[in-house]
mmCIF file of N, CA, C and O in Angstrom:
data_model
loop_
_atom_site.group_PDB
_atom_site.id
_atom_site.type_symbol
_atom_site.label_atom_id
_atom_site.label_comp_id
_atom_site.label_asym_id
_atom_site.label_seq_id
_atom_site.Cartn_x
_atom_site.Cartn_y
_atom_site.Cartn_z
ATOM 1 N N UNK L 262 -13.553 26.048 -113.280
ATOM 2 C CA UNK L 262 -14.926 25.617 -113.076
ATOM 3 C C UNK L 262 -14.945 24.136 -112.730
ATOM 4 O O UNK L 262 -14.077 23.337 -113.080
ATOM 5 N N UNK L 263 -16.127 23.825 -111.937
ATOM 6 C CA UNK L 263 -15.911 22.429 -112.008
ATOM 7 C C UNK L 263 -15.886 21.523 -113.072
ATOM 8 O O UNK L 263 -15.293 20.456 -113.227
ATOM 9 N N UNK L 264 -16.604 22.127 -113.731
ATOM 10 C CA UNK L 264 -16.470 21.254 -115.583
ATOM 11 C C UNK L 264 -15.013 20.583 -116.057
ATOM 12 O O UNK L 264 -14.808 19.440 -116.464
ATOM 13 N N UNK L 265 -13.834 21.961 -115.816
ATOM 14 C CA UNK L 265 -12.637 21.664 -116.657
ATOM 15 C C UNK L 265 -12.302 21.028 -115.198
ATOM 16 O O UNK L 265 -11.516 20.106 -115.414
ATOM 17 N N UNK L 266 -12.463 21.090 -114.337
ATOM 18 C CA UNK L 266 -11.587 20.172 -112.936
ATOM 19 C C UNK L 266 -12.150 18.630 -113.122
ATOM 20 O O UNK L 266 -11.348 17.706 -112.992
ATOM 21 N N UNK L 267 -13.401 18.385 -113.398
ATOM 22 C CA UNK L 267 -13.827 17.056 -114.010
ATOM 23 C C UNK L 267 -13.075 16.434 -114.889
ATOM 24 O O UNK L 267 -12.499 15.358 -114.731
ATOM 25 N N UNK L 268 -13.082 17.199 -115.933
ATOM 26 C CA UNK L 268 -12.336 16.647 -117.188
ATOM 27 C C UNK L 268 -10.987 15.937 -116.856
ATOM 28 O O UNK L 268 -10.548 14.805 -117.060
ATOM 29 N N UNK L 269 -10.188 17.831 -115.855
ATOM 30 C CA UNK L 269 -8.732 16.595 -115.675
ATOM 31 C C UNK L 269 -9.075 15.132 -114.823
ATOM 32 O O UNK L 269 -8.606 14.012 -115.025
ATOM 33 N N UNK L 270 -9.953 15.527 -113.919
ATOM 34 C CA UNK L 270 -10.052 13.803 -112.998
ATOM 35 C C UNK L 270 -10.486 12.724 -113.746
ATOM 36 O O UNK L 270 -10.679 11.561 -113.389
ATOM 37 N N UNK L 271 -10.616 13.239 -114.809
ATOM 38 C CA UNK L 271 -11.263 12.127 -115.838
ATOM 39 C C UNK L 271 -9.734 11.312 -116.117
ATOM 40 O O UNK L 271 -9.831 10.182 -116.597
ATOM 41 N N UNK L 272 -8.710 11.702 -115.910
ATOM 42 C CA UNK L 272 -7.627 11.333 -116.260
ATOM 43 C C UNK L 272 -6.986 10.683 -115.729
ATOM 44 O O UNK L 272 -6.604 11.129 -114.647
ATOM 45 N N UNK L 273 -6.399 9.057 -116.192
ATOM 46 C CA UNK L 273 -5.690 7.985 -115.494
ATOM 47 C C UNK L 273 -4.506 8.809 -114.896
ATOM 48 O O UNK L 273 -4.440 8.876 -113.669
ATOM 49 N N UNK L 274 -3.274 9.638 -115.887
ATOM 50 C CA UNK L 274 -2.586 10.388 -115.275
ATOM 51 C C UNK L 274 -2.506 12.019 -115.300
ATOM 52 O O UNK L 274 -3.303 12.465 -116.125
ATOM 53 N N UNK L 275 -1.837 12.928 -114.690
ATOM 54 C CA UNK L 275 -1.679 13.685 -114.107
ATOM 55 C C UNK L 275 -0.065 14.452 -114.751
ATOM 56 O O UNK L 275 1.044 14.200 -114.280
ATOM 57 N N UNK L 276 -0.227 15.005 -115.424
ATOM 58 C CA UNK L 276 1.255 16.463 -115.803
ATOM 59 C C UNK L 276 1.437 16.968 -114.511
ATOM 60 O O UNK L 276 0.769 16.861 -113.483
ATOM 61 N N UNK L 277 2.644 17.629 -114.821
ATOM 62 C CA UNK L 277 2.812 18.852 -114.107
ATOM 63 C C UNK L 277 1.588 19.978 -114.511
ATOM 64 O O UNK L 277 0.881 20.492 -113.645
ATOM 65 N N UNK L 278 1.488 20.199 -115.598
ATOM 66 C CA UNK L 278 0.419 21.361 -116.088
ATOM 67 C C UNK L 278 -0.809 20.853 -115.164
ATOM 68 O O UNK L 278 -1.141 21.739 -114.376
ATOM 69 N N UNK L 279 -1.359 20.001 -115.079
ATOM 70 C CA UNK L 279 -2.607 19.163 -114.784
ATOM 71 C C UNK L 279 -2.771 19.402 -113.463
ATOM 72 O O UNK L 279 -3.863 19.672 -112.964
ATOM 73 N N UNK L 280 -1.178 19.274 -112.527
ATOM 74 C CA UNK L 280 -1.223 19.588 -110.919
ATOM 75 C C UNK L 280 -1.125 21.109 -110.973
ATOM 76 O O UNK L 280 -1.403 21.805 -109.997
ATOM 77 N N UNK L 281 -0.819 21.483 -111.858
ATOM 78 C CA UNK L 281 -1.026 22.949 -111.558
ATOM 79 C C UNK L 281 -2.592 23.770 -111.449
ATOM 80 O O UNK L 281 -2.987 24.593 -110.623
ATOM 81 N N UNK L 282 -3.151 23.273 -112.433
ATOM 82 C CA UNK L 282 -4.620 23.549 -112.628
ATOM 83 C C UNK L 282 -5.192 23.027 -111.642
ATOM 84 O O UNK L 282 -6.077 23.705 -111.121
ATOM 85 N N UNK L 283 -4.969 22.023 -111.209
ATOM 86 C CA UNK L 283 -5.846 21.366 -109.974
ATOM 87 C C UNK L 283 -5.670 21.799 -108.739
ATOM 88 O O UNK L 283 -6.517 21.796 -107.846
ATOM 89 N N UNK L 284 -4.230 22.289 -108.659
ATOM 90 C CA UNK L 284 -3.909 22.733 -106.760
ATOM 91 C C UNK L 284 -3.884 24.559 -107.184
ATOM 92 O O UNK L 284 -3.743 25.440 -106.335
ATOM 93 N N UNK L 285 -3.989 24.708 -108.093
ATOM 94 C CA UNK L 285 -4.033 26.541 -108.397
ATOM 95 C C UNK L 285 -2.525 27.251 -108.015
ATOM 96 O O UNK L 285 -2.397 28.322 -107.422
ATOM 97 N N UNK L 286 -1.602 26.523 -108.425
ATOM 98 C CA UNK L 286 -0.018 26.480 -107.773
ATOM 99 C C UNK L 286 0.813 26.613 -109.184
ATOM 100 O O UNK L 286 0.568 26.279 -110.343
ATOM 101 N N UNK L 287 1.915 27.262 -108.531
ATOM 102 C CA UNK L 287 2.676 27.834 -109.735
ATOM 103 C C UNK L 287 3.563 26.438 -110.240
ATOM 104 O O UNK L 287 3.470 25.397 -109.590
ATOM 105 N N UNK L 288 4.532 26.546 -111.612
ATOM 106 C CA UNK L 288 5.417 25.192 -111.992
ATOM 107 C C UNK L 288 6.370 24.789 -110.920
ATOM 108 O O UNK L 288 6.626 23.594 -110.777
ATOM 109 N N UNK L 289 6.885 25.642 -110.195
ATOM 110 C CA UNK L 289 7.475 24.678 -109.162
ATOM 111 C C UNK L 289 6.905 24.408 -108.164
ATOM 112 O O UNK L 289 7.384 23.459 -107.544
ATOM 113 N N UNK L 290 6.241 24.774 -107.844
ATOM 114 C CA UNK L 290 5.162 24.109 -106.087
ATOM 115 C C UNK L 290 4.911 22.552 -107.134
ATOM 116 O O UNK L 290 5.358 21.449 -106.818
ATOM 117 N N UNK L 291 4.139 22.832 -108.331
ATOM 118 C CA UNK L 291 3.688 21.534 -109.285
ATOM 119 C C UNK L 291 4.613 20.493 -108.951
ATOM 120 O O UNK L 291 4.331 19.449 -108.364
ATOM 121 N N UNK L 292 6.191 20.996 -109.534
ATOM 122 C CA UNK L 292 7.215 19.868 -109.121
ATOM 123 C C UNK L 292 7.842 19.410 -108.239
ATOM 124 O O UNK L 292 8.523 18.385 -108.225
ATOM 125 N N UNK L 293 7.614 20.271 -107.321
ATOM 126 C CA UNK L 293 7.641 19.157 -105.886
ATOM 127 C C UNK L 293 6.439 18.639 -105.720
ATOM 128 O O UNK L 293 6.583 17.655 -104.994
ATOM 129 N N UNK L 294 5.355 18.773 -105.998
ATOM 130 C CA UNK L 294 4.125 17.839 -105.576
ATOM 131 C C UNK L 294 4.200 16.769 -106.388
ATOM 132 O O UNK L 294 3.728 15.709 -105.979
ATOM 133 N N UNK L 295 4.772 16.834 -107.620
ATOM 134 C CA UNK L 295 5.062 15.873 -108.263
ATOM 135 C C UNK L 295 5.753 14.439 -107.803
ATOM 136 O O UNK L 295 5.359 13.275 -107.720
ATOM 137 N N UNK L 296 6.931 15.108 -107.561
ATOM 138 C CA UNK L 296 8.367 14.685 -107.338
ATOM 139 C C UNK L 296 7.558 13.581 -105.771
ATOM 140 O O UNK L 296 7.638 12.392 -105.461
ATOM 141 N N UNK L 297 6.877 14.739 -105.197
ATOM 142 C CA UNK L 297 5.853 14.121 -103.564
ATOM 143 C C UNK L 297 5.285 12.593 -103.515
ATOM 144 O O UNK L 297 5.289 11.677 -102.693
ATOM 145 N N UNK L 298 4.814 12.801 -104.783
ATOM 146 C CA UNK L 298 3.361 11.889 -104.832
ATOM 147 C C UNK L 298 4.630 10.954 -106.335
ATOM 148 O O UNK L 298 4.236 9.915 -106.865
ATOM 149 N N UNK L 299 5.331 11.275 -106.536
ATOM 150 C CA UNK L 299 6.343 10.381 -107.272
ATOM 151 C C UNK L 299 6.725 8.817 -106.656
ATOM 152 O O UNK L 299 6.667 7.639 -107.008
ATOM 153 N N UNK L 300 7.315 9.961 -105.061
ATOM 154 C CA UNK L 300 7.773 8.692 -104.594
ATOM 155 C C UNK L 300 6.997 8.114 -103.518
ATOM 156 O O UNK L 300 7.649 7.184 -103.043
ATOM 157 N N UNK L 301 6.070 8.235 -103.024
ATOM 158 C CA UNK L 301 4.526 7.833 -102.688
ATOM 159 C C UNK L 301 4.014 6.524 -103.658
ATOM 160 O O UNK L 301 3.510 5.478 -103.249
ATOM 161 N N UNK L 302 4.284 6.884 -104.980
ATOM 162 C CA UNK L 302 3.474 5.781 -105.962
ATOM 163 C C UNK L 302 4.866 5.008 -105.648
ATOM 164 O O UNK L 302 4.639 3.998 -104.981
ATOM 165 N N UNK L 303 6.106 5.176 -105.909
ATOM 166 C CA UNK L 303 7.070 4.390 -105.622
ATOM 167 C C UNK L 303 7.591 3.254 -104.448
ATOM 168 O O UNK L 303 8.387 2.335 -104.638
ATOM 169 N N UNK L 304 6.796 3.659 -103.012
ATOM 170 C CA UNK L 304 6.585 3.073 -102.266
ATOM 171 C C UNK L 304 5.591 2.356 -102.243
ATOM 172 O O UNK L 304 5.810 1.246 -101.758
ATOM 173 N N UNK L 305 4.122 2.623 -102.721
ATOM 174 C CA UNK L 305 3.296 1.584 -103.093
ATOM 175 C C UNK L 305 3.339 0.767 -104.399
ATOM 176 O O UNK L 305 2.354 0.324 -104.990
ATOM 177 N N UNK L 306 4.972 0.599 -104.853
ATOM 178 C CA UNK L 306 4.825 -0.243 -105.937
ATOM 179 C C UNK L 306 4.360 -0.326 -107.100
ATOM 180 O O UNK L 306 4.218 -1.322 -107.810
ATOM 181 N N UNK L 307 4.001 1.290 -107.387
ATOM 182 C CA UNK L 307 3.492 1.294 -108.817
ATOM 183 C C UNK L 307 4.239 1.711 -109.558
ATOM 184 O O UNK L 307 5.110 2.568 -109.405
ATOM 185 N N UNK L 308 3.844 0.925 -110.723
ATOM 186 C CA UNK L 308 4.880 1.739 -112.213
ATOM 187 C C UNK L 308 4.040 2.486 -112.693
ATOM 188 O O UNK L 308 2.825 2.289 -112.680
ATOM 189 N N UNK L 309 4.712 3.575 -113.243
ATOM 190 C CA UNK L 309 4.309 4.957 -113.817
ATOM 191 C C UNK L 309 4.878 5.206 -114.788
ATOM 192 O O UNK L 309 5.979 4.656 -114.828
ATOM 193 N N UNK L 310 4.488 6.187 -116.175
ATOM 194 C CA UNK L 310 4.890 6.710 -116.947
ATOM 195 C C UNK L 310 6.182 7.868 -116.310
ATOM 196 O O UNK L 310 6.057 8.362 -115.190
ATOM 197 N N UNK L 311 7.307 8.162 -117.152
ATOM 198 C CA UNK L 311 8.577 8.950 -116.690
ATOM 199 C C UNK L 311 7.979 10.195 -116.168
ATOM 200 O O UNK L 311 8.414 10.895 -115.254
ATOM 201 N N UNK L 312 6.979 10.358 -116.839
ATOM 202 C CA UNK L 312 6.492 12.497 -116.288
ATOM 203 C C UNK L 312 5.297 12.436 -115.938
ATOM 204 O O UNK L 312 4.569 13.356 -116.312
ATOM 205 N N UNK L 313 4.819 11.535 -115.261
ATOM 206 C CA UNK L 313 3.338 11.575 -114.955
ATOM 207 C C UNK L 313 3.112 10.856 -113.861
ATOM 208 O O UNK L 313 3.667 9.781 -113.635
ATOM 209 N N UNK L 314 2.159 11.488 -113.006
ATOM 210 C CA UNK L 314 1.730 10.816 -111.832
ATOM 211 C C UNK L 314 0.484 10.335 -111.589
ATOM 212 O O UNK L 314 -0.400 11.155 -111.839
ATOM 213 N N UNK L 315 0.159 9.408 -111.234
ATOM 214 C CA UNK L 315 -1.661 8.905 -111.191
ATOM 215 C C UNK L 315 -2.328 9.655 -110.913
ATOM 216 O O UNK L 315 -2.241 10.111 -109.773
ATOM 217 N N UNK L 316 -3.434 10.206 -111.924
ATOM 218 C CA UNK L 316 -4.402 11.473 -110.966
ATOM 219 C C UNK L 316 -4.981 11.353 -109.621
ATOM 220 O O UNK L 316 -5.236 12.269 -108.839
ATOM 221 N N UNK L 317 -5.204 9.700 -109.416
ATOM 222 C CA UNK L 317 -6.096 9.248 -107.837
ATOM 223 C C UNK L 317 -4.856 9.637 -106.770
ATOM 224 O O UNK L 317 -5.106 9.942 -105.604
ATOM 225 N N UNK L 318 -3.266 9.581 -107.393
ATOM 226 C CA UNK L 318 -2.706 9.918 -105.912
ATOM 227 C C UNK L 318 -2.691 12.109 -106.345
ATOM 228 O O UNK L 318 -1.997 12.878 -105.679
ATOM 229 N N UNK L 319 -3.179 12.363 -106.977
ATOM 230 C CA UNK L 319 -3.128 13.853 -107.273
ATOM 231 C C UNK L 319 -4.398 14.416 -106.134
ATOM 232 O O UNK L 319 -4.357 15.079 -105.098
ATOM 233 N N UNK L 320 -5.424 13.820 -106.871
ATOM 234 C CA UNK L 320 -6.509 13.802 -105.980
ATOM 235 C C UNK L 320 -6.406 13.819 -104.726
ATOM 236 O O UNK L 320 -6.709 14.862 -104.147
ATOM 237 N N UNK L 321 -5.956 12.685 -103.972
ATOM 238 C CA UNK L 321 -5.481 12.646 -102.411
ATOM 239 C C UNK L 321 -4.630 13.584 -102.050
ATOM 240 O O UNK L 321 -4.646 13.923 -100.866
ATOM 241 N N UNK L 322 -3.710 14.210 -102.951
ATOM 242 C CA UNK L 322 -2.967 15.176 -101.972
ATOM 243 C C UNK L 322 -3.476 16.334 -102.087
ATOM 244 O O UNK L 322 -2.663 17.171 -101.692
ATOM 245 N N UNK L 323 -4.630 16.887 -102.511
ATOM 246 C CA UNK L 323 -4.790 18.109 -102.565
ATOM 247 C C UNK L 323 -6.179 17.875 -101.620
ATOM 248 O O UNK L 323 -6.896 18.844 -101.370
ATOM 249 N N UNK L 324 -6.559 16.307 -101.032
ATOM 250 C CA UNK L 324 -7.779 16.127 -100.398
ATOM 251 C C UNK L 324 -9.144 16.594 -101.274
ATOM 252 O O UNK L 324 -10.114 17.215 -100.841
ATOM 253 N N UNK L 325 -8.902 16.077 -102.700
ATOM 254 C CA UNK L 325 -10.238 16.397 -103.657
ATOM 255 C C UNK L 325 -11.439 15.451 -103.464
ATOM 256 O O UNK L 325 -10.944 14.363 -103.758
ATOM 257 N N UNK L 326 -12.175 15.323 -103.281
ATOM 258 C CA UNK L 326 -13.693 14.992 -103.189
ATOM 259 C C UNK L 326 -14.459 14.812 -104.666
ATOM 260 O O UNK L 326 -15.200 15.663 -105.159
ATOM 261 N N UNK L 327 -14.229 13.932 -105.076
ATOM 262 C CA UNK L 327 -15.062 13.804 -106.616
ATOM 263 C C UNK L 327 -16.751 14.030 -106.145
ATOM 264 O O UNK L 327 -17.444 14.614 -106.978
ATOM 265 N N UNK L 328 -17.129 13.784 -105.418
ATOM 266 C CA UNK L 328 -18.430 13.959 -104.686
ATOM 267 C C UNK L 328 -18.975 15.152 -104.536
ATOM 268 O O UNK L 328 -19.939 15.250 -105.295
ATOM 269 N N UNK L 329 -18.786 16.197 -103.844
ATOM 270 C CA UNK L 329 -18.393 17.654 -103.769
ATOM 271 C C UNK L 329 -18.264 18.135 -105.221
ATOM 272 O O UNK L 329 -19.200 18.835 -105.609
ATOM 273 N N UNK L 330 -17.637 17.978 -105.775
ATOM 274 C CA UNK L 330 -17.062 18.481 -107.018
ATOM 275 C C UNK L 330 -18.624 18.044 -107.919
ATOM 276 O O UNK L 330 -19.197 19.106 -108.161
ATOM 277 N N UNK L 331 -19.219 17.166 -108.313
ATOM 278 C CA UNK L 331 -20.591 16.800 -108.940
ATOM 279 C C UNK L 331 -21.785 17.543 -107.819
ATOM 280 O O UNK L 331 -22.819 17.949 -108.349
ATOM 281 N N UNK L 332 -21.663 17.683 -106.578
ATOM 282 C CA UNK L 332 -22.652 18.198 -106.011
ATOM 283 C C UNK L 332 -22.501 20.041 -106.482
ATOM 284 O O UNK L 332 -23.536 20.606 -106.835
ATOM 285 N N UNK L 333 -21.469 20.662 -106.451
ATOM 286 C CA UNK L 333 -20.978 22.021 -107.137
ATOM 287 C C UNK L 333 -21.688 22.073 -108.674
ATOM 288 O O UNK L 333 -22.555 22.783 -109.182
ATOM 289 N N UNK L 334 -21.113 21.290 -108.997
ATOM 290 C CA UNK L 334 -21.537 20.995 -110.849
ATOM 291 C C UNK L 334 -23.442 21.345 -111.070
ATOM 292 O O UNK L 334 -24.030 22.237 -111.681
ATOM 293 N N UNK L 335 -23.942 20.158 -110.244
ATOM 294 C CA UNK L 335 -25.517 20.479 -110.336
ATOM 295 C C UNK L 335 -26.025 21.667 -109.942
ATOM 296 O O UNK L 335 -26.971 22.066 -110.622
ATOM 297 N N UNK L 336 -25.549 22.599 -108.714
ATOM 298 C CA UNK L 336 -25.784 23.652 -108.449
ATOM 299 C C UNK L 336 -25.363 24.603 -109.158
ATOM 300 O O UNK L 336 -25.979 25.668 -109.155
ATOM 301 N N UNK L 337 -23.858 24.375 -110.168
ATOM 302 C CA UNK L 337 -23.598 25.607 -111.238
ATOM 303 C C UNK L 337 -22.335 26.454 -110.563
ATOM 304 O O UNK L 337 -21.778 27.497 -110.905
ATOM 305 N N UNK L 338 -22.100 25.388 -109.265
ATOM 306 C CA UNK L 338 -20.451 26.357 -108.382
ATOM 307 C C UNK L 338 -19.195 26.536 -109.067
ATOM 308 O O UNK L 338 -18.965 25.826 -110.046
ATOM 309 N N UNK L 339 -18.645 27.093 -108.817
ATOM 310 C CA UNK L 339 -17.164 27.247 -109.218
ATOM 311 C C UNK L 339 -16.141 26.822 -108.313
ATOM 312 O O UNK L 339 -16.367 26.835 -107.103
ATOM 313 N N UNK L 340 -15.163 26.487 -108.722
ATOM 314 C CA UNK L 340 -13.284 25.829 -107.646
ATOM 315 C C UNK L 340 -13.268 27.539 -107.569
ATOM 316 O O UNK L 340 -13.910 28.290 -108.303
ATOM 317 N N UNK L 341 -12.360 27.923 -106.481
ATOM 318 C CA UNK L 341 -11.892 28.545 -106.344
ATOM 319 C C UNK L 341 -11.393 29.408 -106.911
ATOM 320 O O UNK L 341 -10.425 29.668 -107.626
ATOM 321 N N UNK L 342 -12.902 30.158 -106.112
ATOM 322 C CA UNK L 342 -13.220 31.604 -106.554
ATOM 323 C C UNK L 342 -14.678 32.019 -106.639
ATOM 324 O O UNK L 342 -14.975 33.161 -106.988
#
């Protein structure tokens, strides 16, 4: 629902569990998107926790819309499905 997809974006970082719920993808698709957006933050110079990735670069790779996602919410929509 969009409710629990809020909640995770509410989040500085991002699990594997967290990319899973968000891209609807099994534990390994998760860890290469991980591993993706790992070395992405690594090229822009950020330090990160060992197992966690910034939710804002999670967000961008799945092309999420926090906007969309609150316009769904007021109407009562659901993510996918």
């Amino acid at each position: 629902s969009t409710t629990e997809m809020k909640e995770l974006m509410n989040k500085i970082w991002a699990s594997t569990e967290d990319i899973k719920k968000i891209g609807c993808i099994g534990k390994n698709k998760a860890l290469e998107v991980k591993k993706e957006i790992r070395e992405q933050m690594r090229e822009d110079m950020m330090v990160f926790p060992r197992n966690l990735v910034g939710m804002n670069y999670v967000l961008k790779y799945f092309h999420i819309d926090e906007r969309i996602l609150k316009k769904n919410d007021e109407i009562g929509g659901l993510l996918h499905g």
